[in-house]
């Protein structure tokens, strides 16, 4: 092998300036002198050809312009882990020159010699390295572990390591580093395009305490994940975004402790792939952003029933996908533990022009949801959404065979498939009465005005007043109107209302910034004022 070229150069990761690539060829090139490295670049724009030169194919690239030849002295093959740590944290030999040259320190014009100065400096470095718990050597050109056991001798207290965007070529290198860190809990090796074992190999104990692992942009496949996962016995969080994972397999004996799985930016074959990971017993958070899924279905559960899939799933992110049907949102109500959902940027959201109505529909369809698109769902907001849903689709319910008499109430299968929660909402609030069935009326001013009775229950001398108010009027503006009527500052007023349809139930109007329609107030209801 030529000078400056490592004996294992083929397949190694290299950098050249700010560009990263993989060595695919080492040797001579026709009609040129000396040794060349054929490199397949991560960014194809850095390349010039597909590994061919003057009719000879020296190596192959995935991109027709992804490769080029460079001289070995232009390639950075990287450094060992400890060298990178010392450089990053200012603990290398070069940065100890303040002690002077050799074993001397300069005081003014006098040079004083200290015996054993080198060993003192080394001891200080060792102490400082041993204090490091959280280490980041991102973009430090780490390519190998270094001398055996050197890491364990000098960095014994490390728990969290960021090794992202380095020159690591294989999973074996990661094991060689991690096996020297006894209490490793968090490891980020994202943005290292490396080789993973393709068959079941010796299971290393290097990751016996590992809780969090990031393997984003490493080109790992799901099959390789399951093979490596045999060595992750207590792993709780696994990040696998942007890896071209398209097909999943059932993890029968591994990943059983996993609480969070991030598969974002992998174009999954279809939504049914999710069924293969649905039995992970402790999975609480699943991130599926931009995975190309167009539908979600849990076939083991019927209308109004809970699925046995994803038994512990509390938080689900399906934003930036191709979900176009509301039926997929209906399916999410089958998840027994779901509490938080992110679903922005899906085609089904374009079916409803009013964003507030859109949010109300999602809230009404998923009974246990507490957070939607990072916004908390307040009890009054849920109540308003469910009451509105019950009214909006009331006519459809009647036409499909719904009836106020429970014995005659037999809505069609088609209606129940489109509105699986409707029956439960009728049980919760009562079947909608004919006067409530508002349908989707045009938003004229007449339709927006509410006729309300305003009472002061603790001040009998104040006679009830009837007012016509726009349903878009905020509670703050209602308090301003009452100030003019009662001469009591708005800050001292406490408002609530009683529905003419639900006697005895009083709902607080506790958010000054919300409009009356937020609380599903209707004409004929009574606003109660206290101070």
Short mmCIF file of C-alpha atoms in Angstrom, two decimals:
data_model
loop_
_atom_site.label_atom_id
_atom_site.label_comp_id
_atom_site.label_asym_id
_atom_site.label_seq_id
_atom_site.Cartn_x
_atom_site.Cartn_y
_atom_site.Cartn_z
CA UNK A 1 0.00 0.00 0.00
CA UNK A 2 1.25 3.49 -0.86
CA UNK A 3 2.57 5.81 1.84
CA UNK A 4 -0.25 7.66 3.62
CA UNK A 5 -2.85 5.08 2.60
CA UNK A 6 -4.08 2.84 5.46
CA UNK A 7 -4.00 -0.91 4.67
CA UNK A 8 -7.77 -1.08 5.26
CA UNK A 9 -8.52 2.02 3.14
CA UNK A 10 -11.08 0.29 0.90
CA UNK A 11 -14.53 0.98 2.32
CA UNK A 12 -13.24 3.58 4.81
CA UNK A 13 -14.97 6.90 5.28
CA UNK A 14 -12.94 10.01 4.40
CA UNK A 15 -13.38 13.75 4.33
CA UNK A 16 -11.91 16.27 1.95
CA UNK A 17 -12.51 19.81 3.13
CA UNK A 18 -16.22 19.91 4.04
CA UNK A 19 -17.13 16.93 1.82
CA UNK A 20 -17.62 13.36 3.04
CA UNK A 21 -17.34 10.15 1.06
CA UNK A 22 -16.47 6.44 1.02
CA UNK A 23 -13.32 4.98 -0.55
CA UNK A 24 -14.40 2.55 -3.30
CA UNK A 25 -11.05 2.08 -5.08
CA UNK A 26 -7.35 2.25 -4.25
CA UNK A 27 -4.78 1.93 -7.03
CA UNK A 28 -3.47 3.28 -10.29
CA UNK A 29 -5.49 4.93 -13.05
CA UNK A 30 -4.58 4.56 -16.73
CA UNK A 31 -2.22 7.14 -18.25
CA UNK A 32 -1.49 8.70 -14.83
CA UNK A 33 1.31 8.20 -12.31
CA UNK A 34 0.98 7.16 -8.69
CA UNK A 35 -1.84 5.90 -6.50
CA UNK A 36 -5.38 7.31 -6.56
CA UNK A 37 -8.37 6.92 -4.29
CA UNK A 38 -11.72 6.42 -6.00
CA UNK A 39 -14.30 8.10 -3.75
CA UNK A 40 -18.10 7.90 -3.82
CA UNK A 41 -19.25 11.22 -2.36
CA UNK A 42 -22.25 11.66 -0.06
CA UNK A 43 -23.15 14.75 -2.07
CA UNK A 44 -23.21 13.69 -5.75
CA UNK A 45 -22.54 17.28 -6.84
CA UNK A 46 -19.01 16.89 -5.47
CA UNK A 47 -18.37 14.06 -7.95
CA UNK A 48 -17.58 13.98 -11.67
CA UNK A 49 -18.44 10.49 -12.92
CA UNK A 50 -19.81 7.03 -11.98
CA UNK A 51 -16.40 5.49 -11.24
CA UNK A 52 -15.40 5.18 -14.88
CA UNK A 53 -12.43 6.85 -16.52
CA UNK A 54 -11.62 6.65 -20.23
CA UNK A 55 -13.79 3.59 -20.73
CA UNK A 56 -12.58 1.63 -17.69
CA UNK A 57 -14.92 1.07 -14.71
CA UNK A 58 -12.77 1.33 -11.57
CA UNK A 59 -15.64 1.40 -9.05
CA UNK A 60 -19.42 1.81 -8.96
CA UNK A 61 -21.58 4.64 -7.63
CA UNK A 62 -25.27 4.87 -6.91
CA UNK A 63 -25.38 8.25 -8.65
CA UNK A 64 -24.08 8.64 -12.23
CA UNK A 65 -22.00 11.67 -11.19
CA UNK A 66 -21.31 10.66 -7.58
CA UNK A 67 -17.64 9.64 -7.86
CA UNK A 68 -14.20 11.07 -8.51
CA UNK A 69 -10.50 10.33 -7.99
CA UNK A 70 -8.39 12.16 -5.42
CA UNK A 71 -4.78 11.80 -4.30
CA UNK A 72 -4.29 10.10 -0.89
CA UNK A 73 -2.76 13.24 0.62
CA UNK A 74 -6.07 15.07 0.02
CA UNK A 75 -8.06 12.51 2.04
CA UNK A 76 -8.54 12.75 5.79
CA UNK A 77 -8.91 9.23 7.21
CA UNK A 78 -9.62 10.60 10.68
CA UNK A 79 -8.28 10.27 14.20
CA UNK A 80 -8.92 8.02 17.18
CA UNK A 81 -11.61 8.81 19.73
CA UNK A 82 -9.38 10.08 22.54
CA UNK A 83 -7.39 12.38 20.24
CA UNK A 84 -10.68 13.96 19.16
CA UNK A 85 -11.80 14.36 22.79
CA UNK A 86 -8.53 16.02 23.80
CA UNK A 87 -8.65 18.36 20.80
CA UNK A 88 -12.28 19.30 21.41
CA UNK A 89 -11.81 19.96 25.14
CA UNK A 90 -8.39 21.58 24.93
CA UNK A 91 -6.59 18.79 26.75
CA UNK A 92 -4.02 17.72 24.18
CA UNK A 93 -0.23 18.02 24.37
CA UNK A 94 -0.05 21.04 22.07
CA UNK A 95 -2.17 23.14 24.40
CA UNK A 96 0.12 22.57 27.40
CA UNK A 97 2.95 24.75 25.97
CA UNK A 98 2.16 27.46 28.51
CA UNK A 99 4.44 25.46 30.81
CA UNK A 100 7.36 26.33 28.52
CA UNK A 101 9.57 24.14 26.35
CA UNK A 102 10.51 20.76 27.78
CA UNK A 103 10.37 20.84 31.57
CA UNK A 104 10.80 24.61 32.00
CA UNK A 105 8.72 27.63 32.88
CA UNK A 106 9.78 31.17 31.93
CA UNK A 107 9.52 33.90 34.61
CA UNK A 108 10.40 37.20 32.96
CA UNK A 109 13.93 36.60 31.55
CA UNK A 110 14.69 33.68 33.87
CA UNK A 111 14.05 30.07 32.85
CA UNK A 112 13.33 27.69 35.70
CA UNK A 113 13.52 23.92 35.21
CA UNK A 114 10.94 21.64 36.86
CA UNK A 115 11.75 17.96 37.14
CA UNK A 116 8.80 15.69 36.17
CA UNK A 117 6.79 18.54 34.59
CA UNK A 118 5.59 16.29 31.75
CA UNK A 119 4.14 13.72 34.14
CA UNK A 120 2.39 16.45 36.18
CA UNK A 121 0.74 17.86 33.03
CA UNK A 122 -0.30 14.35 32.00
CA UNK A 123 -1.82 13.72 35.42
CA UNK A 124 -3.79 16.95 35.17
CA UNK A 125 -5.10 15.93 31.75
CA UNK A 126 -6.11 12.52 33.13
CA UNK A 127 -8.01 14.12 36.02
CA UNK A 128 -9.84 16.49 33.68
CA UNK A 129 -10.75 13.70 31.23
CA UNK A 130 -12.04 11.55 34.07
CA UNK A 131 -14.40 14.35 35.10
CA UNK A 132 -16.13 14.38 31.69
CA UNK A 133 -19.61 12.84 31.80
CA UNK A 134 -21.23 14.31 28.69
CA UNK A 135 -18.92 14.32 25.65
CA UNK A 136 -19.56 15.69 22.16
CA UNK A 137 -17.05 15.06 19.39
CA UNK A 138 -19.45 15.85 16.54
CA UNK A 139 -17.60 16.58 13.27
CA UNK A 140 -14.20 15.78 14.80
CA UNK A 141 -13.19 13.18 12.16
CA UNK A 142 -13.31 10.25 14.59
CA UNK A 143 -12.66 7.06 12.62
CA UNK A 144 -11.44 4.46 15.14
CA UNK A 145 -11.28 3.61 18.82
CA UNK A 146 -7.51 3.89 19.28
CA UNK A 147 -5.35 1.75 21.55
CA UNK A 148 -7.12 -1.00 23.46
CA UNK A 149 -8.47 0.00 26.90
CA UNK A 150 -7.05 3.55 26.55
CA UNK A 151 -10.56 5.08 26.64
CA UNK A 152 -11.56 3.16 29.79
CA UNK A 153 -8.36 4.27 31.55
CA UNK A 154 -8.82 7.97 30.80
CA UNK A 155 -12.59 8.63 30.47
CA UNK A 156 -14.07 6.28 33.05
CA UNK A 157 -17.07 8.48 33.92
CA UNK A 158 -18.55 9.09 30.48
CA UNK A 159 -22.31 8.45 30.23
CA UNK A 160 -23.43 10.43 27.20
CA UNK A 161 -21.49 10.52 23.89
CA UNK A 162 -22.26 12.42 20.68
CA UNK A 163 -20.30 10.83 17.83
CA UNK A 164 -22.46 12.22 15.02
CA UNK A 165 -21.08 13.21 11.61
CA UNK A 166 -17.65 11.61 11.90
CA UNK A 167 -15.71 9.12 9.77
CA UNK A 168 -16.90 5.88 11.39
CA UNK A 169 -17.06 3.16 8.74
CA UNK A 170 -18.51 0.19 10.65
CA UNK A 171 -20.64 -0.76 13.65
CA UNK A 172 -17.62 -2.69 14.98
CA UNK A 173 -15.86 0.67 15.55
CA UNK A 174 -18.83 1.87 17.61
CA UNK A 175 -18.68 -1.33 19.68
CA UNK A 176 -14.92 -0.88 20.18
CA UNK A 177 -15.51 2.59 21.65
CA UNK A 178 -18.65 1.77 23.64
CA UNK A 179 -17.20 -1.40 25.17
CA UNK A 180 -14.70 0.80 27.05
CA UNK A 181 -17.41 3.01 28.57
CA UNK A 182 -18.91 1.04 31.45
CA UNK A 183 -21.98 3.20 32.19
CA UNK A 184 -22.87 4.45 28.71
CA UNK A 185 -26.52 5.62 28.69
CA UNK A 186 -26.84 7.88 25.61
CA UNK A 187 -25.13 7.43 22.25
CA UNK A 188 -25.60 9.46 19.05
CA UNK A 189 -23.83 8.05 15.97
CA UNK A 190 -26.09 9.73 13.40
CA UNK A 191 -24.73 10.91 10.03
CA UNK A 192 -22.08 8.17 9.87
CA UNK A 193 -22.66 6.02 6.77
CA UNK A 194 -21.41 2.71 8.07
CA UNK A 195 -21.57 -1.04 7.57
CA UNK A 196 -23.74 -3.07 9.95
CA UNK A 197 -23.65 -6.83 10.59
CA UNK A 198 -25.83 -8.72 8.10
CA UNK A 199 -25.94 -11.97 10.08
CA UNK A 200 -26.33 -12.75 13.76
CA UNK A 201 -22.92 -12.27 15.36
CA UNK A 202 -21.40 -12.30 18.83
CA UNK A 203 -23.62 -10.18 21.10
CA UNK A 204 -21.45 -7.54 22.73
CA UNK A 205 -22.13 -6.33 26.27
CA UNK A 206 -20.97 -2.83 25.24
CA UNK A 207 -24.52 -1.48 25.32
CA UNK A 208 -25.79 -3.24 28.45
CA UNK A 209 -26.79 0.07 30.09
CA UNK A 210 -27.69 2.04 26.95
CA UNK A 211 -31.05 3.84 27.21
CA UNK A 212 -30.98 6.24 24.20
CA UNK A 213 -29.52 5.53 20.74
CA UNK A 214 -29.61 7.77 17.65
CA UNK A 215 -28.87 6.16 14.26
CA UNK A 216 -30.30 8.81 11.94
CA UNK A 217 -28.81 8.93 8.42
CA UNK A 218 -26.63 5.85 8.87
CA UNK A 219 -28.17 3.76 6.03
CA UNK A 220 -29.18 1.04 8.49
CA UNK A 221 -31.99 -1.31 7.44
CA UNK A 222 -34.73 -2.62 9.74
CA UNK A 223 -33.28 -6.15 9.44
CA UNK A 224 -29.92 -4.80 10.65
CA UNK A 225 -31.66 -2.94 13.48
CA UNK A 226 -33.16 -6.20 14.75
CA UNK A 227 -29.79 -7.99 14.53
CA UNK A 228 -27.97 -5.27 16.46
CA UNK A 229 -30.84 -4.87 18.94
CA UNK A 230 -29.92 -8.21 20.51
CA UNK A 231 -27.18 -6.21 22.24
CA UNK A 232 -29.51 -3.41 23.47
CA UNK A 233 -31.29 -5.11 26.41
CA UNK A 234 -32.57 -1.97 28.19
CA UNK A 235 -32.91 0.49 25.29
CA UNK A 236 -35.77 2.99 25.75
CA UNK A 237 -35.39 5.48 22.88
CA UNK A 238 -34.35 4.66 19.29
CA UNK A 239 -34.03 7.32 16.56
CA UNK A 240 -33.88 6.00 12.98
CA UNK A 241 -34.90 8.91 10.74
CA UNK A 242 -33.74 9.23 7.10
CA UNK A 243 -32.47 5.69 6.57
CA UNK A 244 -34.48 4.55 3.51
CA UNK A 245 -36.28 1.98 5.69
CA UNK A 246 -39.26 0.79 3.62
CA UNK A 247 -40.18 -2.60 5.12
CA UNK A 248 -40.51 -3.56 8.78
CA UNK A 249 -40.33 -6.96 10.48
CA UNK A 250 -41.81 -8.16 13.75
CA UNK A 251 -39.34 -7.65 16.67
CA UNK A 252 -40.41 -10.74 18.60
CA UNK A 253 -37.56 -10.96 21.13
CA UNK A 254 -35.85 -7.55 20.90
CA UNK A 255 -36.76 -3.90 21.57
CA UNK A 256 -39.19 -5.06 24.28
CA UNK A 257 -38.13 -2.20 26.59
CA UNK A 258 -38.52 0.50 23.90
CA UNK A 259 -40.61 3.55 24.87
CA UNK A 260 -39.86 5.85 21.89
CA UNK A 261 -39.32 4.97 18.22
CA UNK A 262 -38.61 7.60 15.54
CA UNK A 263 -39.06 6.38 11.95
CA UNK A 264 -39.55 9.82 10.39
CA UNK A 265 -38.33 10.50 6.84
CA UNK A 266 -38.35 6.81 5.87
CA UNK A 267 -40.73 6.03 3.00
CA UNK A 268 -42.60 3.02 4.38
CA UNK A 269 -44.22 0.69 1.86
CA UNK A 270 -47.69 1.24 3.36
CA UNK A 271 -49.55 1.81 6.62
CA UNK A 272 -49.87 -1.94 7.19
CA UNK A 273 -46.13 -2.01 8.01
CA UNK A 274 -47.13 -0.53 11.38
CA UNK A 275 -48.94 -3.77 12.31
CA UNK A 276 -45.53 -5.47 12.44
CA UNK A 277 -44.35 -3.26 15.33
CA UNK A 278 -47.77 -2.98 17.01
CA UNK A 279 -46.99 -5.49 19.76
CA UNK A 280 -44.05 -3.59 21.30
CA UNK A 281 -45.38 -3.73 24.88
CA UNK A 282 -43.90 -0.51 26.31
CA UNK A 283 -43.89 1.78 23.26
CA UNK A 284 -45.31 5.14 24.40
CA UNK A 285 -44.21 7.46 21.58
CA UNK A 286 -44.12 6.74 17.83
CA UNK A 287 -42.83 9.37 15.38
CA UNK A 288 -43.93 8.73 11.78
CA UNK A 289 -43.42 12.18 10.27
CA UNK A 290 -43.01 12.12 6.47
CA UNK A 291 -43.14 8.33 6.09
CA UNK A 292 -45.46 8.37 3.07
CA UNK A 293 -48.30 6.54 4.80
CA UNK A 294 -51.75 7.21 3.30
CA UNK A 295 -53.97 5.30 5.74
CA UNK A 296 -54.11 3.80 9.24
CA UNK A 297 -56.24 0.78 10.07
CA UNK A 298 -56.58 -1.53 13.09
CA UNK A 299 -58.56 -4.49 11.70
CA UNK A 300 -58.77 -6.38 15.02
CA UNK A 301 -61.29 -3.91 16.51
CA UNK A 302 -64.77 -2.87 15.36
CA UNK A 303 -66.69 0.41 15.76
CA UNK A 304 -66.37 1.83 19.26
CA UNK A 305 -63.93 -0.89 20.39
CA UNK A 306 -60.28 -0.67 21.39
CA UNK A 307 -57.48 -2.39 19.47
CA UNK A 308 -54.94 -4.71 21.11
CA UNK A 309 -52.25 -3.09 18.97
CA UNK A 310 -49.89 -0.47 20.47
CA UNK A 311 -51.23 -1.06 24.02
CA UNK A 312 -49.06 1.62 25.66
CA UNK A 313 -48.92 4.25 22.86
CA UNK A 314 -49.58 7.72 24.31
CA UNK A 315 -48.03 10.06 21.74
CA UNK A 316 -48.25 9.69 17.95
CA UNK A 317 -46.82 11.97 15.23
CA UNK A 318 -48.20 11.42 11.71
CA UNK A 319 -47.65 14.93 10.33
CA UNK A 320 -46.41 15.53 6.74
CA UNK A 321 -47.97 12.36 5.32
CA UNK A 322 -50.53 11.43 2.64
CA UNK A 323 -53.54 10.62 4.83
CA UNK A 324 -56.57 11.78 2.85
CA UNK A 325 -59.53 10.05 4.55
CA UNK A 326 -61.17 10.89 7.86
CA UNK A 327 -61.57 7.14 8.42
CA UNK A 328 -57.89 7.02 9.50
CA UNK A 329 -58.63 9.59 12.22
CA UNK A 330 -61.61 7.48 13.33
CA UNK A 331 -59.23 4.52 13.64
CA UNK A 332 -57.01 6.42 16.10
CA UNK A 333 -59.85 6.36 18.64
CA UNK A 334 -59.25 2.59 18.84
CA UNK A 335 -55.82 3.15 20.45
CA UNK A 336 -56.43 2.54 24.16
CA UNK A 337 -53.74 4.86 25.56
CA UNK A 338 -53.48 7.67 22.97
CA UNK A 339 -53.29 11.12 24.58
CA UNK A 340 -51.30 13.33 22.15
CA UNK A 341 -51.43 13.59 18.35
CA UNK A 342 -49.57 15.58 15.72
CA UNK A 343 -51.26 15.39 12.31
CA UNK A 344 -50.58 18.66 10.46
CA UNK A 345 -49.93 18.70 6.69
CA UNK A 346 -52.10 15.78 5.61
CA UNK A 347 -54.61 15.97 2.71
CA UNK A 348 -57.63 15.18 4.94
CA UNK A 349 -57.09 18.57 6.60
CA UNK A 350 -57.88 20.30 3.31
CA UNK A 351 -61.45 18.95 3.35
CA UNK A 352 -62.47 21.53 5.95
CA UNK A 353 -61.77 25.20 5.22
CA UNK A 354 -62.45 26.53 8.73
CA UNK A 355 -59.41 25.63 10.90
CA UNK A 356 -61.43 25.81 14.14
CA UNK A 357 -64.02 23.36 12.78
CA UNK A 358 -61.19 21.08 11.65
CA UNK A 359 -59.75 20.97 15.17
CA UNK A 360 -63.22 20.37 16.66
CA UNK A 361 -63.81 17.41 14.34
CA UNK A 362 -60.51 15.74 15.33
CA UNK A 363 -61.18 16.33 19.05
CA UNK A 364 -64.70 14.89 18.78
CA UNK A 365 -63.51 11.82 16.87
CA UNK A 366 -60.74 10.82 19.36
CA UNK A 367 -62.23 10.48 22.82
CA UNK A 368 -59.13 10.40 25.05
CA UNK A 369 -57.02 13.01 23.24
CA UNK A 370 -55.53 15.64 25.56
CA UNK A 371 -53.00 17.37 23.26
CA UNK A 372 -53.51 18.11 19.54
CA UNK A 373 -50.66 19.53 17.43
CA UNK A 374 -48.84 20.58 20.64
CA UNK A 375 -51.88 22.45 22.02
CA UNK A 376 -53.62 21.27 25.18
CA UNK A 377 -57.32 20.42 24.81
CA UNK A 378 -59.24 22.04 27.68
CA UNK A 379 -62.35 20.30 29.08
CA UNK A 380 -64.60 23.13 27.83
CA UNK A 381 -63.05 22.83 24.36
CA UNK A 382 -63.76 19.09 24.27
CA UNK A 383 -67.32 19.59 25.45
CA UNK A 384 -67.93 22.26 22.80
CA UNK A 385 -66.39 20.12 20.06
CA UNK A 386 -68.47 17.07 20.97
CA UNK A 387 -71.72 19.02 21.26
CA UNK A 388 -71.11 20.69 17.90
CA UNK A 389 -70.23 17.35 16.26
CA UNK A 390 -73.47 15.87 17.63
CA UNK A 391 -75.47 18.73 16.11
CA UNK A 392 -73.65 19.06 12.77
CA UNK A 393 -74.17 15.40 11.86
CA UNK A 394 -77.58 15.08 13.53
CA UNK A 395 -79.53 15.25 10.25
CA UNK A 396 -77.25 12.62 8.69
CA UNK A 397 -77.90 10.46 11.76
CA UNK A 398 -81.68 10.76 11.38
CA UNK A 399 -81.55 10.06 7.65
CA UNK A 400 -79.37 6.98 8.30
CA UNK A 401 -81.92 5.46 10.70
CA UNK A 402 -81.12 7.26 13.95
CA UNK A 403 -84.01 7.95 16.32
CA UNK A 404 -84.65 9.65 19.67
CA UNK A 405 -86.40 6.50 20.86
CA UNK A 406 -83.64 4.00 21.78
CA UNK A 407 -85.78 1.10 20.58
CA UNK A 408 -86.06 2.61 17.10
CA UNK A 409 -82.48 3.94 16.96
CA UNK A 410 -80.81 1.84 14.26
CA UNK A 411 -78.30 3.97 12.29
CA UNK A 412 -76.83 2.30 9.22
CA UNK A 413 -73.42 0.61 9.10
CA UNK A 414 -72.27 3.31 6.65
CA UNK A 415 -73.12 6.07 9.15
CA UNK A 416 -71.41 4.24 12.02
CA UNK A 417 -68.31 3.67 9.87
CA UNK A 418 -68.11 7.41 9.12
CA UNK A 419 -69.01 8.48 12.70
CA UNK A 420 -68.07 5.63 15.08
CA UNK A 421 -68.24 7.90 18.16
CA UNK A 422 -71.72 9.31 17.41
CA UNK A 423 -73.56 6.70 19.48
CA UNK A 424 -71.25 7.35 22.46
CA UNK A 425 -71.84 11.12 22.16
CA UNK A 426 -75.61 10.56 22.20
CA UNK A 427 -75.21 8.50 25.38
CA UNK A 428 -73.05 11.24 26.91
CA UNK A 429 -75.20 14.27 26.04
CA UNK A 430 -78.50 12.76 24.96
CA UNK A 431 -79.74 12.34 21.38
CA UNK A 432 -79.95 15.67 19.52
CA UNK A 433 -83.40 17.25 19.50
CA UNK A 434 -84.89 18.58 16.29
CA UNK A 435 -84.33 22.19 17.27
CA UNK A 436 -80.61 21.49 17.74
CA UNK A 437 -79.97 20.02 14.32
CA UNK A 438 -78.24 22.95 12.74
CA UNK A 439 -76.39 21.21 9.90
CA UNK A 440 -73.78 23.26 8.11
CA UNK A 441 -75.52 26.61 7.75
CA UNK A 442 -74.04 29.51 5.79
CA UNK A 443 -72.34 31.99 8.09
CA UNK A 444 -74.79 34.87 7.69
CA UNK A 445 -75.03 37.52 10.42
CA UNK A 446 -78.54 36.26 11.30
CA UNK A 447 -77.18 32.78 11.96
CA UNK A 448 -74.35 34.20 14.07
CA UNK A 449 -76.54 36.20 16.51
CA UNK A 450 -77.44 34.53 19.82
CA UNK A 451 -80.45 35.52 21.92
CA UNK A 452 -79.30 35.17 25.53
CA UNK A 453 -80.83 35.87 28.92
CA UNK A 454 -78.42 37.55 31.35
CA UNK A 455 -79.09 36.90 35.07
CA UNK A 456 -77.39 37.84 38.33
CA UNK A 457 -78.43 34.89 40.57
CA UNK A 458 -76.92 36.39 43.74
CA UNK A 459 -78.45 39.86 43.15
CA UNK A 460 -82.25 39.38 42.95
CA UNK A 461 -82.75 43.13 42.64
CA UNK A 462 -81.15 42.96 39.18
CA UNK A 463 -83.82 41.97 36.70
CA UNK A 464 -82.89 39.47 33.93
CA UNK A 465 -82.00 41.13 30.62
CA UNK A 466 -82.33 39.64 27.13
CA UNK A 467 -79.54 40.47 24.66
CA UNK A 468 -78.69 39.55 21.06
CA UNK A 469 -74.95 38.93 20.84
CA UNK A 470 -72.74 37.68 17.97
CA UNK A 471 -71.44 34.18 18.64
CA UNK A 472 -67.96 35.45 17.69
CA UNK A 473 -67.96 37.95 20.62
CA UNK A 474 -65.18 37.14 23.11
CA UNK A 475 -65.86 36.70 26.83
CA UNK A 476 -63.74 39.82 27.43
CA UNK A 477 -66.08 41.91 25.24
CA UNK A 478 -69.13 40.42 26.98
CA UNK A 479 -67.62 41.61 30.29
CA UNK A 480 -67.17 45.06 28.72
CA UNK A 481 -70.88 45.11 27.79
CA UNK A 482 -71.84 44.02 31.32
CA UNK A 483 -69.71 46.80 32.80
CA UNK A 484 -71.86 49.30 30.95
CA UNK A 485 -75.00 47.57 32.24
CA UNK A 486 -73.95 46.85 35.83
CA UNK A 487 -71.11 49.34 36.47
CA UNK A 488 -68.96 46.49 37.82
CA UNK A 489 -65.36 46.21 36.45
CA UNK A 490 -64.86 43.23 34.12
CA UNK A 491 -61.94 41.96 36.24
CA UNK A 492 -64.38 41.33 39.12
CA UNK A 493 -67.00 39.49 37.05
CA UNK A 494 -67.29 35.69 36.95
CA UNK A 495 -69.38 34.33 34.09
CA UNK A 496 -70.96 30.96 33.45
CA UNK A 497 -73.96 29.70 31.50
CA UNK A 498 -76.81 27.22 31.75
CA UNK A 499 -77.97 25.40 28.63
CA UNK A 500 -81.70 25.33 27.93
CA UNK A 501 -81.19 21.74 26.71
CA UNK A 502 -79.18 20.43 29.69
CA UNK A 503 -80.88 21.64 32.87
CA UNK A 504 -78.85 21.83 36.04
CA UNK A 505 -75.48 21.86 34.25
CA UNK A 506 -73.51 25.08 34.65
CA UNK A 507 -70.41 25.72 32.50
CA UNK A 508 -67.80 28.34 33.45
CA UNK A 509 -66.84 30.93 30.81
CA UNK A 510 -63.30 31.01 32.13
CA UNK A 511 -61.19 32.17 29.18
CA UNK A 512 -61.54 35.88 28.32
CA UNK A 513 -59.97 35.41 24.89
CA UNK A 514 -62.39 32.71 23.66
CA UNK A 515 -65.58 33.54 21.69
CA UNK A 516 -69.04 32.50 22.87
CA UNK A 517 -69.20 29.83 20.13
CA UNK A 518 -66.17 28.12 21.71
CA UNK A 519 -68.42 27.13 24.63
CA UNK A 520 -71.29 25.99 22.31
CA UNK A 521 -73.68 28.58 23.73
CA UNK A 522 -76.99 28.71 21.84
CA UNK A 523 -79.96 31.02 21.59
CA UNK A 524 -82.21 30.50 24.62
CA UNK A 525 -79.31 29.80 27.01
CA UNK A 526 -78.84 31.82 30.18
CA UNK A 527 -75.60 33.67 31.07
CA UNK A 528 -75.06 33.86 34.85
CA UNK A 529 -73.12 36.82 36.24
CA UNK A 530 -71.48 36.87 39.69
CA UNK A 531 -69.10 39.24 41.44
#
